[in-house]
Short mmCIF file of C-alpha atoms in Angstrom, two decimals:
data_model
loop_
_atom_site.label_atom_id
_atom_site.label_comp_id
_atom_site.label_asym_id
_atom_site.label_seq_id
_atom_site.Cartn_x
_atom_site.Cartn_y
_atom_site.Cartn_z
CA MET A 1 -144.61 66.59 -84.41
CA PHE A 2 -146.38 68.87 -86.94
CA ASN A 3 -146.69 67.50 -90.43
CA LEU A 4 -147.19 69.66 -93.47
CA TRP A 5 -150.19 67.55 -94.47
CA SER A 6 -151.82 67.37 -90.99
CA VAL A 7 -153.87 70.54 -91.55
CA SER A 8 -156.46 70.50 -94.32
CA MET A 9 -155.32 72.87 -97.06
CA ARG A 10 -155.46 73.27 -100.79
CA TYR A 11 -152.13 72.38 -102.39
CA ILE A 12 -151.23 74.02 -105.70
CA PHE A 13 -148.22 72.53 -107.47
CA ILE A 14 -146.80 74.91 -110.07
CA SER A 15 -145.48 73.10 -113.14
CA PRO A 16 -143.39 74.96 -115.75
CA HIS A 17 -144.35 72.47 -118.48
CA LEU A 18 -146.97 69.80 -119.03
CA ASP A 19 -145.16 67.06 -117.07
CA ASP A 20 -142.77 68.71 -114.59
CA ALA A 21 -144.88 68.57 -111.42
CA VAL A 22 -145.94 64.97 -112.04
CA LEU A 23 -142.38 63.94 -112.89
CA SER A 24 -141.04 65.54 -109.72
CA CYS A 25 -143.86 65.08 -107.21
CA GLY A 26 -146.21 62.38 -108.48
CA GLY A 27 -145.81 60.33 -105.32
CA ILE A 28 -146.34 63.31 -103.01
CA ILE A 29 -149.37 64.47 -104.99
CA HIS A 30 -151.07 61.08 -104.70
CA PHE A 31 -150.16 60.91 -100.99
CA LEU A 32 -151.86 64.27 -100.36
CA VAL A 33 -154.94 63.33 -102.39
CA ASN A 34 -155.14 60.10 -100.38
CA LYS A 35 -155.12 62.17 -97.19
CA GLY A 36 -158.21 64.01 -98.41
CA HIS A 37 -156.58 67.25 -99.57
CA GLN A 38 -157.49 69.11 -102.74
CA VAL A 39 -154.45 69.10 -104.98
CA ASP A 40 -154.13 71.22 -108.11
CA ILE A 41 -151.45 71.17 -110.78
CA TRP A 42 -151.14 74.52 -112.54
CA THR A 43 -149.04 74.43 -115.69
CA ILE A 44 -147.63 77.77 -116.81
CA PHE A 45 -146.15 77.20 -120.27
CA SER A 46 -149.00 75.21 -121.80
CA GLY A 47 -150.41 77.66 -124.36
CA ASP A 48 -150.69 77.13 -128.10
CA PRO A 49 -147.84 78.35 -130.33
CA GLU A 50 -148.56 81.80 -131.78
CA ASP A 51 -148.11 80.45 -135.31
CA GLU A 52 -146.59 77.50 -137.15
CA ASN A 53 -143.40 79.34 -138.03
CA TYR A 54 -141.40 76.93 -135.89
CA SER A 55 -137.63 76.89 -135.50
CA ASP A 56 -135.78 73.85 -136.83
CA PHE A 57 -135.17 72.84 -133.22
CA ALA A 58 -138.91 72.86 -132.44
CA LYS A 59 -139.68 70.95 -135.65
CA ASN A 60 -137.20 68.24 -134.71
CA LEU A 61 -138.77 67.95 -131.26
CA HIS A 62 -142.25 67.63 -132.76
CA LYS A 63 -140.97 64.85 -135.01
CA ARG A 64 -139.41 62.98 -132.08
CA TRP A 65 -142.60 63.45 -130.08
CA LYS A 66 -144.65 62.17 -133.05
CA LEU A 67 -146.72 65.37 -132.92
CA GLU A 68 -145.60 66.99 -136.17
CA ASN A 69 -149.02 66.69 -137.80
CA GLN A 70 -151.12 68.22 -135.02
CA ASN A 71 -151.22 71.05 -132.49
CA PRO A 72 -148.43 69.91 -130.13
CA SER A 73 -149.68 71.92 -127.16
CA PHE A 74 -153.21 70.55 -127.45
CA ALA A 75 -151.86 66.99 -127.53
CA ARG A 76 -149.66 67.63 -124.51
CA ARG A 77 -152.53 69.19 -122.54
CA ARG A 78 -154.51 66.02 -123.21
CA GLU A 79 -151.63 63.96 -121.81
CA ASP A 80 -151.55 66.16 -118.72
CA LYS A 81 -155.29 65.77 -118.11
CA ASN A 82 -154.84 61.99 -118.14
CA ALA A 83 -151.90 62.16 -115.72
CA CYS A 84 -153.79 64.42 -113.31
CA HIS A 85 -156.80 62.10 -113.43
CA ILE A 86 -154.62 59.13 -112.47
CA LEU A 87 -153.27 60.97 -109.41
CA GLY A 88 -156.63 62.47 -108.45
CA ALA A 89 -155.44 66.06 -108.95
CA LYS A 90 -157.24 68.97 -110.59
CA PHE A 91 -155.50 70.86 -113.40
CA LYS A 92 -155.24 74.38 -114.76
CA HIS A 93 -153.49 75.29 -118.00
CA PHE A 94 -152.13 78.82 -118.45
CA PRO A 95 -151.76 80.33 -121.95
CA TYR A 96 -148.04 81.19 -121.86
CA GLN A 97 -145.94 79.61 -124.60
CA ASP A 98 -143.18 77.10 -124.08
CA CYS A 99 -139.74 78.62 -124.65
CA ILE A 100 -139.30 76.63 -127.87
CA TYR A 101 -142.10 78.77 -129.39
CA ARG A 102 -141.09 82.17 -128.01
CA LYS A 103 -139.14 84.79 -129.94
CA TYR A 104 -136.99 87.83 -129.22
CA GLU A 105 -138.06 91.31 -130.35
CA ASN A 106 -136.26 90.77 -133.67
CA GLY A 107 -138.36 87.68 -134.42
CA MET A 108 -135.58 85.18 -133.79
CA SER A 109 -136.51 82.09 -131.77
CA ILE A 110 -134.94 82.20 -128.32
CA ILE A 111 -134.22 78.47 -128.55
CA GLN A 112 -132.06 77.37 -131.48
CA ASN A 113 -130.45 74.30 -129.92
CA GLU A 114 -130.36 72.15 -126.77
CA GLU A 115 -127.90 74.43 -124.97
CA ASP A 116 -130.23 77.43 -125.38
CA LEU A 117 -132.76 75.74 -123.08
CA PHE A 118 -130.45 76.46 -120.15
CA GLN A 119 -129.62 80.10 -120.81
CA LYS A 120 -130.01 83.02 -118.41
CA ILE A 121 -133.23 85.03 -118.51
CA SER A 122 -132.60 88.07 -120.71
CA GLY A 123 -134.20 90.55 -123.12
CA ASN A 124 -137.96 90.36 -123.50
CA GLN A 125 -138.02 87.15 -121.47
CA ILE A 126 -137.57 89.16 -118.26
CA VAL A 127 -141.00 90.80 -118.54
CA ILE A 128 -142.66 87.37 -118.59
CA ILE A 129 -141.78 87.02 -114.90
CA ASP A 130 -144.05 89.91 -113.91
CA LYS A 131 -146.82 88.76 -116.25
CA ILE A 132 -146.90 85.29 -114.71
CA SER A 133 -146.57 86.61 -111.17
CA ASN A 134 -149.50 89.01 -111.64
CA SER A 135 -151.59 86.27 -113.24
CA LEU A 136 -150.93 83.90 -110.34
CA LYS A 137 -151.57 86.58 -107.73
CA LYS A 138 -155.12 87.05 -109.04
CA ARG A 139 -155.87 83.34 -108.83
CA ILE A 140 -154.06 81.86 -105.83
CA PRO A 141 -156.17 81.70 -102.64
CA HIS A 142 -154.32 83.29 -99.72
CA ASN A 143 -154.62 80.24 -97.47
CA SER A 144 -153.42 77.69 -100.05
CA MET A 145 -150.06 75.93 -100.07
CA ILE A 146 -147.97 76.77 -103.13
CA VAL A 147 -145.33 74.27 -104.27
CA SER A 148 -142.79 75.65 -106.74
CA PRO A 149 -139.91 74.10 -108.66
CA PHE A 150 -136.44 74.90 -107.32
CA GLY A 151 -135.21 75.46 -110.87
CA ILE A 152 -132.52 72.79 -110.57
CA GLY A 153 -130.79 72.37 -113.92
CA ASN A 154 -131.42 76.03 -114.87
CA HIS A 155 -133.93 75.38 -117.66
CA ILE A 156 -135.02 78.91 -118.63
CA ASP A 157 -138.73 78.18 -118.14
CA HIS A 158 -138.10 76.71 -114.70
CA GLN A 159 -136.05 79.79 -113.77
CA ILE A 160 -138.85 82.11 -114.94
CA VAL A 161 -141.51 80.21 -113.00
CA LYS A 162 -139.49 80.16 -109.79
CA SER A 163 -138.76 83.90 -110.06
CA SER A 164 -142.45 84.61 -110.70
CA ILE A 165 -143.54 82.68 -107.62
CA ILE A 166 -140.93 84.21 -105.33
CA LYS A 167 -142.23 87.67 -106.31
CA LEU A 168 -145.63 86.70 -104.89
CA GLN A 169 -144.21 86.52 -101.34
CA HIS A 170 -146.88 83.94 -100.59
CA PRO A 171 -146.94 82.96 -96.87
CA TYR A 172 -147.14 79.22 -97.59
CA LEU A 173 -144.47 78.55 -100.19
CA TRP A 174 -142.57 75.29 -100.54
CA PHE A 175 -140.22 73.99 -103.22
CA TYR A 176 -139.67 70.69 -104.99
CA ALA A 177 -136.58 69.25 -106.68
CA ASP A 178 -136.86 69.27 -110.47
CA PHE A 179 -136.72 65.64 -111.62
CA PRO A 180 -134.92 64.28 -113.59
CA TYR A 181 -132.62 67.34 -113.78
CA VAL A 182 -131.72 66.82 -110.12
CA LEU A 183 -129.98 63.56 -111.03
CA LYS A 184 -127.27 65.48 -112.90
CA ASN A 185 -126.99 68.31 -110.41
CA ASN A 186 -127.12 68.70 -106.64
CA GLN A 187 -127.62 65.43 -104.78
CA GLU A 188 -128.47 67.20 -101.50
CA TYR A 189 -132.02 67.57 -102.76
CA MET A 190 -132.43 63.81 -102.51
CA SER A 191 -130.91 62.88 -99.16
CA ASP A 192 -129.85 65.97 -97.18
CA PHE A 193 -131.17 69.39 -96.20
CA PRO A 194 -130.29 72.22 -98.59
CA ILE A 195 -128.67 75.03 -96.59
CA ASN A 196 -131.14 77.48 -94.98
CA TYR A 197 -134.21 75.39 -95.81
CA ASP A 198 -136.67 73.48 -93.66
CA GLN A 199 -137.58 70.05 -94.99
CA GLU A 200 -140.79 68.04 -94.97
CA GLU A 201 -140.69 64.34 -95.81
CA PHE A 202 -143.62 62.30 -97.10
CA GLU A 203 -144.26 58.58 -96.95
CA ILE A 204 -144.55 57.33 -100.51
CA THR A 205 -146.44 54.02 -100.42
CA GLU A 206 -146.02 51.28 -102.99
CA ASN A 207 -149.38 52.26 -104.47
CA SER A 208 -148.42 55.94 -104.70
CA MET A 209 -145.15 54.93 -106.36
CA LYS A 210 -146.97 52.82 -108.94
CA LEU A 211 -149.47 55.59 -109.74
CA TRP A 212 -146.63 58.11 -109.97
CA GLN A 213 -144.96 55.93 -112.62
CA ILE A 214 -148.21 55.31 -114.49
CA ALA A 215 -149.03 59.03 -114.45
CA VAL A 216 -145.63 59.86 -115.94
CA SER A 217 -146.22 57.27 -118.66
CA SER A 218 -149.28 59.32 -119.69
CA TYR A 219 -146.89 61.88 -121.18
CA THR A 220 -146.34 59.64 -124.19
CA SER A 221 -144.74 62.35 -126.31
CA GLN A 222 -142.18 63.26 -123.66
CA ILE A 223 -140.78 59.89 -122.60
CA SER A 224 -138.09 60.01 -125.31
CA THR A 225 -136.76 63.28 -123.86
CA PHE A 226 -135.20 61.41 -120.95
CA TRP A 227 -135.60 57.66 -121.50
CA SER A 228 -135.54 54.91 -124.12
CA GLY A 229 -139.05 53.88 -123.08
CA ASP A 230 -141.45 53.30 -120.19
CA LYS A 231 -139.40 50.44 -118.76
CA GLU A 232 -136.33 52.63 -118.24
CA MET A 233 -138.51 55.45 -116.88
CA PHE A 234 -140.21 53.16 -114.34
CA SER A 235 -136.81 51.85 -113.24
CA GLN A 236 -135.25 55.31 -112.83
CA ILE A 237 -138.16 56.67 -110.79
CA GLU A 238 -137.98 53.62 -108.51
CA GLU A 239 -134.22 54.02 -108.11
CA TYR A 240 -134.61 57.76 -107.47
CA ALA A 241 -137.18 57.08 -104.73
CA LYS A 242 -134.99 54.43 -103.09
CA LYS A 243 -132.21 57.02 -102.79
CA GLY A 244 -134.56 59.45 -101.03
CA GLY A 245 -135.81 61.39 -104.04
CA GLY A 246 -139.34 62.51 -104.83
CA ASN A 247 -140.60 62.46 -101.24
CA LYS A 248 -139.47 65.84 -99.89
CA LEU A 249 -140.44 69.50 -100.07
CA TRP A 250 -138.48 72.47 -98.73
CA LYS A 251 -139.32 75.86 -97.28
CA LYS A 252 -136.89 78.79 -97.10
CA LEU A 253 -136.01 79.67 -93.52
CA ASP A 254 -136.30 83.27 -92.33
CA ILE A 255 -132.76 84.19 -91.34
CA ASN A 256 -132.21 87.62 -89.84
#
């Protein structure tokens, strides 16, 4: 039986934000590194804010993250470097801004509240898709394996990244389930095959599981987004894995 990891390739995991790929695929990433593959994590929305004219929503996030007195993006990039080091992956940080810092043509922040994070792509946000796609096209080696988020949960930045990658029409494109958004959405991405997709399953060892959890704990500022602390995060990742989550990738089947 052919395994996705049986042929030596470079694996590039595309992460919308500075934590998504590690949250979703930390166990798989360490597994691949352990098999001797080069694994990269490329984060798209990791650039510095254009200015400090933040929305109230962004200011409240900075306060919760305990990053209100420093450049939040710089601090988060530092967290990501630590997480990648733990898993043995290389990193690349792109200059695009997180949606909480972006504005419409009229200067209004596109994100005013929690619900806005899950809006449809519209207005000047649509052109970002082509910008990211063109940027990736110049940098992605043709014979590398690209691993994209599915966009489960419909976070606008995840939607933009997925759309950008699909436009590439890369020959080796796989998808991962966006954790922890997948817990509140479609359970088929944990235990069953999504319709019209091929599935590849990875063996997540106890060591890979532990390093996955430790790597996620590197994102100190982001733990409060989903959990009360590291203990709850460790427990949820372990429970997710026991139910079949975090160990699969999917490839769209060609259906004529």
